[in-house]
């Protein structure tokens, strides 16, 4: 029964009284639509009270307002976890700021004699209630986490049910006492709106944002000089604070961004097992390739003959790459007479590897500076960047039994010649310079 | 002239170039002033180059935590940095971009210092150390290029080193063998392989940084001792305090540079500027892929090298190096207007060769 009064009766009474009261006050006492300023009486404490209080409470109210009026937008934003953390953090920070400011204002109202002179009982009531309301709000936000999310699904439908004249308090009647207090407090403020200084909420001085600053001009020279000096001081202080805030903010953001990247960089990758095994496999593959190369090198130091390919693998147009005794690339073709043509593939110009496909003139090309080499003589085309011919490489054809069927050493006449059917079973070897095929 | 006189001459010379009596707070901080005139933007370029160097040191150290300088693992570790390590792609990309920007600003710094006659007495040694720094910076570029061990890196390095061997053809008698020996000393073995990688790595991360710290230290101290050079023949509009006015402006330039660098690093992979997909691991048995060329900052010498006989380039480079080192003495009586024209001509040459070198090459070679 008491719940029904507090969550249905009180809201309607408050809304009706507030509407009628505000309209009345606006009609019949237009110039009282404000909070009486006390800035002339005391301005130092006011700055440190009023500014934080208003900044903080506006932040908090903006959150409440968006949630109440645009619940869908609000809950959409809250589905992003970082956004929710941000909203919660900003909310708590704003209410702490508001509380700090309000404490200063209360202290000022209770201790300054000048302010005492203009303080009414309703001012004290409002300020005390506000303090309690923000405190209770902050406590409920801290003790029941993620209020921004859960209240969107409870308080907001309750609020809209009231507006739709179908009041449904089942949304809120199960709340803990602390939060109920906060809700009741809210309606109480609606009720108090037309009768206290709270009315100034409805008289927001938006034009302050763009109107020109008001200059107080003094008529005596001394006062004018003082005022000028004071305004210069204030201006330079403002500029300094702006600059310092900009630099601090930028440096802070920069440090934050860079360190967040840097810390993660040094923390290293967190890999799933699949990626990790893929990486290991790749590394193993590369190691095997390197090992293979090393073994080639060793082979070339120890063996007098090295296998290039089976005779059947040789082709007349597409050469087969191999590594020669100098650890440089070589190419093996099958010549027109069926004998292999074995030639170095290291360009005599700048050491690029010559490509392996013969053109229609029986030449292979170096892609780096476009030299064409005739594979029979090794000579480059006239005018090519390469001047020296590609050297021929000594080779031998050996059959399965280890018998040398044919061999060739550059600068010497070809060795034995064998029957084609025997050649087909043989393999092509290169022979170490200075040694003859055995 | 006897030994004593030579000694006292040297002493006087050095005392004039290194006025250590100015090494105090009053003249280095309180009194130092920077002239304001039309070419005053040139005063920011050297600092900008140093800023990029600092970025290079920071990102380079970060890469060093993951990079593995072996033939089998180098490419895989670079791939790991770019693909797996958080922000690894960013760090590597910033390293690549900052290297180019550093070389770019060093070149612009060289041209503006020349145009402003900043090598005038007593700043000769500042200029000479600057030329050495240019060489070191190119050394950084050349050695760093090999480290990822992909096709372009290894093949371009091979060609670059092979060019040294070519010099042998112009030398008489037994001297013809020397360039090949020099090449093999740099290379560490008969062809570009593990030894080369180890050496380039050592040079890139230890030798050149140590060298640049020493030379840059001298360069900076002498800049600080002599103050900013006058820069123009006419009287400067006004002077501004180095501390804090110029320093703050300098920091602002650095801030903008960092932002540009960061945006480039995040948005545009350096390798995307290459028209060919050559970033596969180096394949010792494959043919050299088409379109191998060095980094853009070598284009000014690379394309002429492709077009002209080697000896022309060798002669030209030798003359250029000597002229650069001897600039303070060769141009000591030249006025700034002429110097400015020479610098503009050199700048246009660098720009044209870098941007249109390939077109020019095709124009002549088809």
Coordinates of N, CA, C and O in Angstrom, one line a residue, chain B residues 15 25 39 50 60 86 101 129 157 172 199 221 236 279 297 299 332 340:
Chain B
X15 N 90.9 25.3 -32.0 CA 90.3 26.2 -31.0 C 89.2 27.0 -31.6 O 88.1 27.3 -31.0
X25 N 76.0 27.3 -19.7 CA 74.6 27.5 -19.8 C 74.2 28.8 -20.5 O 73.3 28.9 -21.3
X39 N 64.3 31.6 -45.5 CA 64.8 30.2 -45.5 C 64.8 29.5 -44.2 O 65.4 28.4 -44.0
X50 N 66.9 14.0 -37.0 CA 67.3 13.4 -35.7 C 66.1 12.8 -35.0 O 66.2 11.7 -34.4
X60 N 63.7 0.0 -33.9 CA 64.7 -1.0 -34.2 C 64.9 -1.9 -33.0 O 65.0 -3.1 -33.1
X86 N 51.5 -8.6 -31.5 CA 50.5 -7.5 -31.4 C 51.3 -6.2 -31.8 O 52.4 -6.0 -31.2
X101 N 61.8 8.4 -44.5 CA 61.6 9.8 -44.1 C 63.0 10.3 -43.6 O 63.3 11.5 -43.8
X129 N 81.3 16.4 -40.8 CA 80.6 15.4 -40.1 C 79.2 15.1 -40.6 O 78.8 14.0 -40.6
X157 N 70.8 -7.0 -53.0 CA 72.1 -6.9 -52.3 C 73.2 -7.6 -53.1 O 74.3 -7.0 -53.2
X172 N 94.6 -1.8 -62.9 CA 95.7 -2.5 -63.6 C 96.3 -3.6 -62.8 O 96.3 -3.5 -61.5
X199 N 77.0 -10.5 -41.0 CA 77.8 -9.3 -41.1 C 76.9 -8.0 -41.2 O 77.1 -7.0 -40.5
X221 N 77.2 18.9 -31.0 CA 77.9 19.8 -30.1 C 78.4 21.0 -30.9 O 78.3 22.2 -30.4
X236 N 68.6 39.4 -41.2 CA 67.4 38.7 -40.9 C 66.3 39.6 -40.3 O 66.6 40.6 -39.8
X279 N 58.1 -10.7 -52.0 CA 58.5 -10.8 -50.7 C 58.4 -12.2 -50.2 O 58.3 -12.5 -49.0
X297 N 65.8 5.6 -52.5 CA 66.8 6.6 -52.2 C 68.2 6.3 -52.9 O 69.1 7.0 -52.8
X299 N 67.9 5.5 -56.2 CA 67.5 5.7 -57.7 C 68.4 6.7 -58.3 O 68.8 6.5 -59.5
X332 N 84.1 28.4 -50.5 CA 84.1 29.4 -49.4 C 83.9 30.8 -49.9 O 83.5 31.7 -49.1
X340 N 72.4 28.7 -53.7 CA 71.0 28.3 -53.7 C 70.6 27.7 -55.1 O 69.9 26.7 -55.2

